[in-house]
Coordinates of C-alpha atoms and ligand atoms in Angstrom, one line a residue:
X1 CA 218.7 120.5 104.2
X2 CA 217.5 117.8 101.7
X3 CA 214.7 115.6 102.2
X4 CA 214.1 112.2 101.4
X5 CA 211.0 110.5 102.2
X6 CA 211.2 106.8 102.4
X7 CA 207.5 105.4 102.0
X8 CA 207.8 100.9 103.5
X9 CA 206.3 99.6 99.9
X10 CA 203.2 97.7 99.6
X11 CA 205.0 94.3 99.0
X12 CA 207.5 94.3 101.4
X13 CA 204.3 95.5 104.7
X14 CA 202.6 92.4 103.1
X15 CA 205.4 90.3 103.5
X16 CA 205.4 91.1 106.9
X17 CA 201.5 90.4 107.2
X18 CA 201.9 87.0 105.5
X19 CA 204.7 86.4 108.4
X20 CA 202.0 87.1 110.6
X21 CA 199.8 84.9 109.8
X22 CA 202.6 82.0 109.6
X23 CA 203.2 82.7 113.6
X24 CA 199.1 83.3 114.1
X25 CA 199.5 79.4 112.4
X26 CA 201.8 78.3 114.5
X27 CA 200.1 79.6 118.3
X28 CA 196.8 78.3 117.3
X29 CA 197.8 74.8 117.2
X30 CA 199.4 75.6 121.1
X31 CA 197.2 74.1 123.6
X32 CA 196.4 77.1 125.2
X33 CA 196.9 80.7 124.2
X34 CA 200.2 82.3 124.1
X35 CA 200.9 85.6 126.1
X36 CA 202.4 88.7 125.6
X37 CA 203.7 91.5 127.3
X38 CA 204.7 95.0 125.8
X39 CA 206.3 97.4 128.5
X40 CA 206.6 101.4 127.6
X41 CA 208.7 104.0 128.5
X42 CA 208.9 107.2 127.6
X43 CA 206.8 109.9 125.6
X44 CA 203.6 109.6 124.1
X45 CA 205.5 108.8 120.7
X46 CA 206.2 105.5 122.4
X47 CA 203.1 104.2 123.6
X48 CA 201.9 104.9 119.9
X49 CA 204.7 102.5 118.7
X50 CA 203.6 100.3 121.9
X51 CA 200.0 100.4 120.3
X52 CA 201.8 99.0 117.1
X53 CA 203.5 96.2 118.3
X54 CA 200.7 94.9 120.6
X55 CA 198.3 94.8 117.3
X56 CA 200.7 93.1 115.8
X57 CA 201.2 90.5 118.5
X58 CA 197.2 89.9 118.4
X59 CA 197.1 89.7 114.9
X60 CA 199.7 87.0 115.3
X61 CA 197.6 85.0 118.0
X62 CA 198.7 86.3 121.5
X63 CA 196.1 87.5 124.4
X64 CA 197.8 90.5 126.3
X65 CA 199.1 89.9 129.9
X66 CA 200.4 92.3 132.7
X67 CA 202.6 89.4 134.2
X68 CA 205.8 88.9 133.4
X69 CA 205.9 85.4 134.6
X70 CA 203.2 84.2 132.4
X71 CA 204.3 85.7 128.9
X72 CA 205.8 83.6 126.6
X73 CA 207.1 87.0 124.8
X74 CA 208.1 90.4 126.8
X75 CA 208.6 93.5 124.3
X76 CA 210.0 96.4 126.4
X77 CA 210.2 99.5 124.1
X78 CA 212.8 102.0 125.7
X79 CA 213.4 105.6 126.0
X80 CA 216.8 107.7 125.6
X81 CA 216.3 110.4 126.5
X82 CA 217.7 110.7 129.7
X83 CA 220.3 108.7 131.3
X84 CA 217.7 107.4 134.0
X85 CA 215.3 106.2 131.7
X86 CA 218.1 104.1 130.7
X87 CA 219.4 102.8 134.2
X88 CA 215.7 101.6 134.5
X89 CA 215.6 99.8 131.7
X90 CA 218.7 98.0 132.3
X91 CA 217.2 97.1 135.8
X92 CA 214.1 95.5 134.6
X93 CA 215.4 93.4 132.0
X94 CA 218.4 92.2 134.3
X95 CA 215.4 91.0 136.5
X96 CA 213.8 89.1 133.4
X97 CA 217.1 86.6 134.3
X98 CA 214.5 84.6 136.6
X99 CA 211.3 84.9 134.5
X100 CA 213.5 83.4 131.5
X101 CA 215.1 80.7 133.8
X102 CA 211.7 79.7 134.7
X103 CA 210.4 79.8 131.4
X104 CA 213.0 79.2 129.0
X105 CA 210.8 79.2 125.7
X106 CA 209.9 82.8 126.4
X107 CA 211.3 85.1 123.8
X108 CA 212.5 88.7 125.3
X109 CA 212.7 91.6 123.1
X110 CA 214.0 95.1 123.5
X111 CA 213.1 97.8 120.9
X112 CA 213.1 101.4 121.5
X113 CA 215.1 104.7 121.1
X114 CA 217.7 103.2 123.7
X115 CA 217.9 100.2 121.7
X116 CA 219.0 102.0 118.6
X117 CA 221.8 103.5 119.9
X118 CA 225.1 100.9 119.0
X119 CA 226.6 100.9 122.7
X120 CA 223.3 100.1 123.8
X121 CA 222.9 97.2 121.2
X122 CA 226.5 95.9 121.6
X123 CA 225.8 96.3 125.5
X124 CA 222.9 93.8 125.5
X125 CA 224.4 91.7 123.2
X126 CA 227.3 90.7 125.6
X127 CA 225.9 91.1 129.1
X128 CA 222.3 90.2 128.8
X129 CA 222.4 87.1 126.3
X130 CA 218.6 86.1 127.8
X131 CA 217.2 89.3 125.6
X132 CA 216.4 87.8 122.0
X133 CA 215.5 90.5 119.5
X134 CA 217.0 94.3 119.5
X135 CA 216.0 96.5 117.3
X136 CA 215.1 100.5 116.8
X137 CA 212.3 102.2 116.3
X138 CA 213.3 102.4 112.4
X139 CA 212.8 98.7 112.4
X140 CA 209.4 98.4 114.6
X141 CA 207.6 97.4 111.3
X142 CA 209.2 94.2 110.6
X143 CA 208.6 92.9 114.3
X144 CA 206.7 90.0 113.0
X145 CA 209.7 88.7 111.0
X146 CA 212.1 88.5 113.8
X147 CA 209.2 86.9 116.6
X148 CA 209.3 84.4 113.8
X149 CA 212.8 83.8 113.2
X150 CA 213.5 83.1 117.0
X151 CA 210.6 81.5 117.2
X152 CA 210.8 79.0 114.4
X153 CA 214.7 79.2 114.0
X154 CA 216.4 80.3 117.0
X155 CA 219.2 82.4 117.9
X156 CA 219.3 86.5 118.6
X157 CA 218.1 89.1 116.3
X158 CA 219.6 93.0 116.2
X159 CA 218.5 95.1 113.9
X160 CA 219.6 98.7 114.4
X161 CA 221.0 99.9 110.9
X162 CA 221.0 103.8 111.6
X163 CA 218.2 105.3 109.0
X164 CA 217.0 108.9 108.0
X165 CA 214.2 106.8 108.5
X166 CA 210.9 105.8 106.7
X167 CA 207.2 105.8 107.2
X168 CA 205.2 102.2 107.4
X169 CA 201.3 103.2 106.9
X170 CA 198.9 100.3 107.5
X171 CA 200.2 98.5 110.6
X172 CA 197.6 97.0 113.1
X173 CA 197.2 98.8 116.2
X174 CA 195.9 98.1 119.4
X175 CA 195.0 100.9 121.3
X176 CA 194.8 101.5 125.1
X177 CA 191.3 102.1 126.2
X178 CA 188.5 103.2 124.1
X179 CA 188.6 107.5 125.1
X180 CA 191.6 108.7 124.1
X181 CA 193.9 108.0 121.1
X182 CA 197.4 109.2 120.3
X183 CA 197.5 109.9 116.2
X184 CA 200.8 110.4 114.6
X185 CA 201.0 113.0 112.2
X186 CA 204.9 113.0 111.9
X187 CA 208.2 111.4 113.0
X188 CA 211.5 112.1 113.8
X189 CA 212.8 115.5 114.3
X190 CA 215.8 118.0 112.4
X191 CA 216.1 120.5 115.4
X192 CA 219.7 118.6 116.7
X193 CA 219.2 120.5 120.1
X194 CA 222.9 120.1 121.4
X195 CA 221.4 118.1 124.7
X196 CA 218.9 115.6 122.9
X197 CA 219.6 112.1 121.4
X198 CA 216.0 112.2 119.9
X199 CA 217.1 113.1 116.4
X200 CA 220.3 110.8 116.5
X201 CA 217.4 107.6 117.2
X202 CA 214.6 108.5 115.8
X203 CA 215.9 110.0 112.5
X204 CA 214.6 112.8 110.3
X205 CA 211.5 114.9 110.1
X206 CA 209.2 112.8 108.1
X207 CA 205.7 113.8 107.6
X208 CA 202.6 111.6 106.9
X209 CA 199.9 112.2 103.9
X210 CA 197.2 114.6 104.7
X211 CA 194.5 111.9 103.8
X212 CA 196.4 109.3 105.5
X213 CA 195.7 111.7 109.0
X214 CA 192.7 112.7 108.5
X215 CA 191.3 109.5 107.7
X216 CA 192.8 107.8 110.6
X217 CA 191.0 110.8 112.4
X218 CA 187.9 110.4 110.9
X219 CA 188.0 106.3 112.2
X220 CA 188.5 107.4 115.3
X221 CA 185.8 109.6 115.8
X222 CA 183.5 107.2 114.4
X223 CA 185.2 104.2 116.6
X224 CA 183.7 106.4 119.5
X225 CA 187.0 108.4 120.7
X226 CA 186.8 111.7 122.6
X227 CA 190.1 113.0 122.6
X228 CA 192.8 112.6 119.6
X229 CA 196.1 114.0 120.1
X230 CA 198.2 114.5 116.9
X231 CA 201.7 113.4 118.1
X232 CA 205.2 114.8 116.6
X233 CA 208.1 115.5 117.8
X234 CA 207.8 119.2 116.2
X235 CA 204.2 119.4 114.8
X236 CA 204.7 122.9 113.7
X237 CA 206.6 121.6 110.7
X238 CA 204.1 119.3 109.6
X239 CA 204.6 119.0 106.2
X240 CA 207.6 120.6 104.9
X241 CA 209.2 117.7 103.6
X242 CA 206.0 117.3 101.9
X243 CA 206.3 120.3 99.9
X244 CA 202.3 120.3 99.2
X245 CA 201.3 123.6 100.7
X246 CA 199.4 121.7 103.6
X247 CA 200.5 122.5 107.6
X248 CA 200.1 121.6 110.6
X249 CA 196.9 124.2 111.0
X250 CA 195.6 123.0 107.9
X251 CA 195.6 119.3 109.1
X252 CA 194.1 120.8 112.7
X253 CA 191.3 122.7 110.9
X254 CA 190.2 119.9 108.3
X255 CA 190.0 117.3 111.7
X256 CA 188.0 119.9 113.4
X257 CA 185.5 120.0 110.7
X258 CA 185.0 116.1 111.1
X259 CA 181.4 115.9 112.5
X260 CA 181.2 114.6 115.8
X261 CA 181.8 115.6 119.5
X262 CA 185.2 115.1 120.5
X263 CA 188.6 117.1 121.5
X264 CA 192.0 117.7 119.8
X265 CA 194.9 118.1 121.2
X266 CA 198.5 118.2 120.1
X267 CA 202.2 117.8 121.1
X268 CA 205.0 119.1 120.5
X269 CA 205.2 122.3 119.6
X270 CA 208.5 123.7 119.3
X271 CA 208.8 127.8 119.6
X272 CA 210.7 128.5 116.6
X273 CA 208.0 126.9 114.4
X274 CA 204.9 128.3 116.4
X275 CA 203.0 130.5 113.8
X276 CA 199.9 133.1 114.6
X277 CA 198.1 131.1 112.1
X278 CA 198.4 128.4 114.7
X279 CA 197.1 130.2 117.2
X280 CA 194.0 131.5 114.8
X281 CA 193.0 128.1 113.9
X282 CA 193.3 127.0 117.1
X283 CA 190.9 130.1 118.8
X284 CA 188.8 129.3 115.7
X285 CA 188.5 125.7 115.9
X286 CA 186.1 124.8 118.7
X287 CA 187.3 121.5 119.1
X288 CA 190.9 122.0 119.3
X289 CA 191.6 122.4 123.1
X290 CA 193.3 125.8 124.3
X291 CA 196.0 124.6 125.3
X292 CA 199.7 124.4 123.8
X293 CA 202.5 122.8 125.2
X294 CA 205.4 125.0 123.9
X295 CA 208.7 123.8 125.6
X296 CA 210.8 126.8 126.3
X297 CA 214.2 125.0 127.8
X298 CA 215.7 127.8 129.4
X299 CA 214.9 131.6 130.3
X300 CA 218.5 132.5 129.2
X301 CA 219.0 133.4 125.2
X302 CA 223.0 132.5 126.3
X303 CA 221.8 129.1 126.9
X304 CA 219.3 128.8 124.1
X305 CA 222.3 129.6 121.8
X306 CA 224.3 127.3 123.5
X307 CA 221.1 124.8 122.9
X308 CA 220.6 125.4 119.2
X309 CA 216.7 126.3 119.7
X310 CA 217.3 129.0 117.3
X311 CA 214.8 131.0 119.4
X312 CA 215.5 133.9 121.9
X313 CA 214.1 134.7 124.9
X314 CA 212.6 137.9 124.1
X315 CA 211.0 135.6 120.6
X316 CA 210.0 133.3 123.5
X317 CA 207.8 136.0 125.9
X318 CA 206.1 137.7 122.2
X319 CA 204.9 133.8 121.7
X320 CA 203.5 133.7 125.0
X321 CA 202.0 137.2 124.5
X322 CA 200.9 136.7 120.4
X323 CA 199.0 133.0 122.2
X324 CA 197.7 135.4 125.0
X325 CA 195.9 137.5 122.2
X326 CA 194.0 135.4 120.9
X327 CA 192.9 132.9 123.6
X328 CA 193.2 134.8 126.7
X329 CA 192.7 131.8 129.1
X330 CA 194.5 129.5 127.1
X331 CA 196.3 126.6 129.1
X332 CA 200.0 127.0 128.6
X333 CA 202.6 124.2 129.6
X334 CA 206.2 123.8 129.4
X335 CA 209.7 121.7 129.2
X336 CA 212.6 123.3 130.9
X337 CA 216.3 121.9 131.5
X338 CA 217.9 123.2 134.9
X339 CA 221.9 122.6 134.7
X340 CA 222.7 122.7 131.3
X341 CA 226.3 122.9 130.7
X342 CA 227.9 125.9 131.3
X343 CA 224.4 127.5 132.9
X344 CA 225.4 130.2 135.4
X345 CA 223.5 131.0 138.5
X346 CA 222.7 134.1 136.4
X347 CA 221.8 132.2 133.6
X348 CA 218.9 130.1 136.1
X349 CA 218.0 133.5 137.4
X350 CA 216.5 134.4 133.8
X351 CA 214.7 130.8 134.0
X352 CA 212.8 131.9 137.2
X353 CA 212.2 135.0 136.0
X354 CA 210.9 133.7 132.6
X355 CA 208.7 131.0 135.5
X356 CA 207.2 134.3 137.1
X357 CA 206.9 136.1 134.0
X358 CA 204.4 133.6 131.9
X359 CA 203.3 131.9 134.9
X360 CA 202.0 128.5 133.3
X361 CA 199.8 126.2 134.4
X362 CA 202.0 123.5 134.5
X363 CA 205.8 122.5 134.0
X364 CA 208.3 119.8 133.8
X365 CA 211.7 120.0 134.7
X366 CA 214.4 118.3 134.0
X367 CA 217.9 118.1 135.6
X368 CA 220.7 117.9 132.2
X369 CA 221.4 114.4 131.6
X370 CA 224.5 113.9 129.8
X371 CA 223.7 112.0 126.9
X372 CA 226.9 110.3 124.8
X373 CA 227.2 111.4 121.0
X374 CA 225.4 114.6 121.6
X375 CA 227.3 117.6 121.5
X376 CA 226.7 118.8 125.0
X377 CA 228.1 115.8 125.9
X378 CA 231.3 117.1 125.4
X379 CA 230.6 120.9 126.8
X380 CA 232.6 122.1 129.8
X381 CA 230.1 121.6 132.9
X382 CA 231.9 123.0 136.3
X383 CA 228.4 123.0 138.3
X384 CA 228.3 120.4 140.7
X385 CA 225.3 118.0 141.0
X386 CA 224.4 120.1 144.6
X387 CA 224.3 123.0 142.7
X388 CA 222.1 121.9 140.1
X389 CA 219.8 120.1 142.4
X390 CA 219.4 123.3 144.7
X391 CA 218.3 125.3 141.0
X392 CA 216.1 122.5 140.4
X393 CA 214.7 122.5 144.0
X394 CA 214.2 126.7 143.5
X395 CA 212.3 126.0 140.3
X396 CA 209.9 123.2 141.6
X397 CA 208.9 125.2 144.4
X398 CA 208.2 128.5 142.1
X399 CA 205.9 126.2 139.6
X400 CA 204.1 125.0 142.6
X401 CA 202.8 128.3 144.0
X402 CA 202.1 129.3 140.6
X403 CA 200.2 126.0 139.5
X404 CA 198.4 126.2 143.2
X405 CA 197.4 130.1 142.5
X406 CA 196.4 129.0 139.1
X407 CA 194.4 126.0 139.9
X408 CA 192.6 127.9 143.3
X409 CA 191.4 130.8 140.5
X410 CA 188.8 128.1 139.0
X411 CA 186.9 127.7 142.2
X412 CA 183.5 128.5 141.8
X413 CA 183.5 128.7 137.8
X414 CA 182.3 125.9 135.5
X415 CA 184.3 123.9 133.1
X416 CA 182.9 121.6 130.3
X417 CA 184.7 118.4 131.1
X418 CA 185.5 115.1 129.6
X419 CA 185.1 112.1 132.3
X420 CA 187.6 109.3 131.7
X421 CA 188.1 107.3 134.1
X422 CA 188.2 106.6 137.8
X423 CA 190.3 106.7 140.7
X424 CA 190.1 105.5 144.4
X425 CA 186.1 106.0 144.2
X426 CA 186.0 109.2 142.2
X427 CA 185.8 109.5 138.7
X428 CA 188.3 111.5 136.7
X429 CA 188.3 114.1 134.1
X430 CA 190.1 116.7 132.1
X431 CA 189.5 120.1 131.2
X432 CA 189.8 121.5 127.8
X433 CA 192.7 122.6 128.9
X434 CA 194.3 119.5 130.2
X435 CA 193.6 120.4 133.9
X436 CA 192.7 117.4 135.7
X437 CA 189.1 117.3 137.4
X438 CA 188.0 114.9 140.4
X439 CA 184.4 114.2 140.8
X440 CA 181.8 111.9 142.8
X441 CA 179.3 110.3 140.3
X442 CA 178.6 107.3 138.5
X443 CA 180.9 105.3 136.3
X444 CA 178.1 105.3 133.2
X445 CA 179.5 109.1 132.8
X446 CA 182.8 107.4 131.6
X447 CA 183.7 108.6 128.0
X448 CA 181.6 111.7 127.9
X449 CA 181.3 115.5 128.3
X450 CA 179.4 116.8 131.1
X451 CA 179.2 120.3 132.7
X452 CA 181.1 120.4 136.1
X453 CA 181.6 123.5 138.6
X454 CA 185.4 123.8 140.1
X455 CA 184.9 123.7 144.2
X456 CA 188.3 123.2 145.5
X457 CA 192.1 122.9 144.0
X458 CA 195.8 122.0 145.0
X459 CA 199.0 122.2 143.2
X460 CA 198.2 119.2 140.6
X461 CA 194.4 119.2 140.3
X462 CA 191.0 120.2 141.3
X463 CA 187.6 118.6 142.3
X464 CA 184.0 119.5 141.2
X465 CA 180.7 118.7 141.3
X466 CA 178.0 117.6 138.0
X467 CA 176.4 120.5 137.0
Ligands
SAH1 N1 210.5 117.4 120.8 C1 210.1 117.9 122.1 C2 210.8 117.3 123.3 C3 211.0 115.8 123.4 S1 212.0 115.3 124.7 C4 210.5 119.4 122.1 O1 211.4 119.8 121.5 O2 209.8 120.1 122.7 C5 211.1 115.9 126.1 C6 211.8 116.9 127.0 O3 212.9 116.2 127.6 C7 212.5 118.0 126.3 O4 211.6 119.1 126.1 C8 213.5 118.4 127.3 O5 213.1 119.4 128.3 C9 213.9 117.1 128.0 N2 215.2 116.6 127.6 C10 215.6 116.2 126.4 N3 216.9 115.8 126.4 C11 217.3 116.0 127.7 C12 218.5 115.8 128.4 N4 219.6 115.4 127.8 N5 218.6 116.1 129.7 C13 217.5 116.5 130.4 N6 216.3 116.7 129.8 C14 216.2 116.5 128.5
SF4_2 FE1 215.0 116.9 120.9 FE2 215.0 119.4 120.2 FE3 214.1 117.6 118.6 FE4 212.7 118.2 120.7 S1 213.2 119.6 119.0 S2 213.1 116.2 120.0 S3 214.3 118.6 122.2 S4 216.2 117.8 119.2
F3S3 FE1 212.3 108.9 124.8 FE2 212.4 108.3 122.2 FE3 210.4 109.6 123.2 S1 214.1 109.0 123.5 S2 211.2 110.7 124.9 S3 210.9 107.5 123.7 S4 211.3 109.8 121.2

């Protein structure tokens, strides 16, 4: 495969910053503050693109509002990836009808994996004339230059010229809550899974600079964050395209060695590219968390094949085991499809059996969704929807005794925590593994590490008590 890195140029991401200080012109001579709304769907790849566009919006003059009502623009950034995300998202901008005919200066835009897709586009183009700007996620960086063309010109914007793709460093960002932050290291993906319309939006692999990360890292420690995730669609190939000699563990180890006290954390990784030098620099690294979230799909190597993960299941279970070996409690969480087409009550059989086997801590299934253009799409697929919901049904209730047996083993032992947050009276807080932690105390613990011993469990979390 060739690669071609596409880097925005300096000129044309100032263009777009001098656009945003035309609009930022503009709202300040309103007579009160404009309003915006960014909606998110979808993976954590999204609400780092939502982080994006709501910087940009402040840098162009708008406070932030949860109210649809009240915003004079709505961004909803939409997910593909299955065909439910879709149906919602056709729902909820139906319903923006009545906040549009009530307000009819407000400007509605939908951006978004679902967006880049050309039935989508054409779609929304016809049948829901209220929605202003479409574009894709290869487009998020010139936002500011369609807000300002419907706001100062008028008339609809799409934008959804398919793109390998290209990488815009230097955008604002606004970031959800001061704990946790979600750092890109890569985007798009070249794994064409025969089920997933990720790689057809979201174009391919594409890696950012080393000192463009760790930089960004080394911000965010000093900004006060606890807990940076690297976000990729494949982090294990960090960097090929690159052709540097730098990889994902390299980029792990050099933010571990930032001084500070805070947690990494990653996602995805995909099997094929999962390396035992990962797993060293992760058991090495004491402030990468142990835990990997390694998607296996299905416990059949007939339906792998059939999937194009270009892994086996035996290759699957040494993983596991290789992991095991070098962080023996290590946290280990999962993807798997039930359904896929052509899967064989034979074939699910392997999937629970691969679900006893490993035994992870956590998992989340997914019922096939068919998605148009992908190659599955057009597989044969005699099992009815009973059928596959009955699999599913078998699967969820496996995962739940495991995850309850799993979660009812840390009673009485103590965990090093991170508090972030609170919920119905009791503040919450994560593992190092991920494991979520309920505990009485006060909110002043918020945003930092405390000792906490484990006294009772259930199938999704435990509670504990401050050490
Ligand atoms: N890049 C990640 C996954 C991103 S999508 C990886 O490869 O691990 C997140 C999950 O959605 C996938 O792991 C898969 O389990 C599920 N998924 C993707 N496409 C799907 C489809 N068409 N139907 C059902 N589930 C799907
Ligand atoms: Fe989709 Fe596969 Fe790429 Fe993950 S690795 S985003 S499942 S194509
Ligand atoms: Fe959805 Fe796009 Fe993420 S399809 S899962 S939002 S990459």
């Amino acid at each position: 495969m060739s690669y071609k890195r596409t880097v925005i140029s300096e000129e044309e991401l100032s263009a777009q910053r001098d656009i945003m200080a035309e609009v930022a012109e503009r709202n300040a001579a309103l007579p009160v503050k404009p309003l915006a709304l960014v909606d998110t769907y979808g993976c954590q790849q999204n609400e780092a693109d939502s982080e994006k566009i709501r910087g940009m919006l402040i840098e162009m003059g708008y406070d932030m509002t949860q109210n649809e009502a009240e915003a004079d623009v709505i961004v909803m950034n939409t997910c593909a990836v299955r065909e439910h995300a879709e149906q919602r998202v056709y729902g909820n901008v139906g319903a923006l009808t009545h906040t549009k005919k009530a307000k009819p200066s407000q400007k509605i835009a939908v951006c978004g994996c679902m967006a880049q897709q050309k039935t989508v586009a054409d779609k929304l183009k016809e049948s829901y004339r209220h929605v202003d700007m479409v574009f894709g996620p290869h487009a998020l960086w010139r936002f500011p230059e369609f807000l300002k063309k419907v706001l100062f010109e008028g008339g609809r914007v799409f934008e959804i010229t398919p793109s390998d793709g290209a990488i815009a460093e230097g955008l604002p960002s606004s970031r959800d809550g001061k704990i946790k932050a979600w750092l890109s290291v890569m985007y798009g993906c070249n794994n064409f899974c025969t089920y997933c319309i990720v790689p057809h939006v979201r174009g391919r692999e594409r890696s950012r600079m080393p000192d463009d990360i760790i930089n960004e890292a080394r911000s965010l420690v000093k900004a006060g964050y606890k807990d940076i995730t690297l976000l990729g669609q494949n982090v294990n190939s960090y960097g090929r395209d690159l052709r540097l000699g730098v990889d994902f563990s390299d980029i792990l180890a050099e933010i571990n060695a930032i001084p500070g006290e805070f947690r990494i954390r990653f996602m995805t990784s995909h099997p094929k590219d999962a390396t035992e030098k990962l797993f060293r620099t992760m058991a090495e690294c004491e402030k990468i968390s142990k835990h990997i979230h390694l998607p296996f799909q299905s416990g059949s190597t007939r339906i792998l094949k059939a999937m194009n993960r270009s892994y086996d299941r035996e290759r699957y279970l040494s993983l596991v085991k290789l992991a095991r070996s070098y962080m023996p409690d290590i946290v280990l969480t999962s993807d798997v499809i039930v359904g896929f087409p052509g899967e064989t009550e034979e074939d699910f059989l392997e999937t629970l059996s691969l679900v006893g086997e490993v035994r992870f801590d956590a998992l989340f299934t997914f019922i096939y969704s068919k998605r148009p253009g992908t190659p599955a799409a057009a597989f044969p697929d005699p099992a009815t929807r009973a059928e596959k919901q009955d699999r599913f049904d078998r699967l969820v209730a496996l995962q739940n005794s495991v995850s309850e047996e799993k979660h009812a083993a840390y009673i009485g032992k103590a965990e090093r925590v991170l508090i972030d947050g609170e919920d119905n009276g009791l503040l919450t807080s994560r593992t190092d593994g991920g494991r979520l932690v309920r505990l009485c105390g006060s909110s002043e613990l918020i945003g930092q590490f405390r000792e906490v011993r484990i006294t009772g469990s259930n199938t999704w979390a435990l509670t504990g008590e401050l050490i």
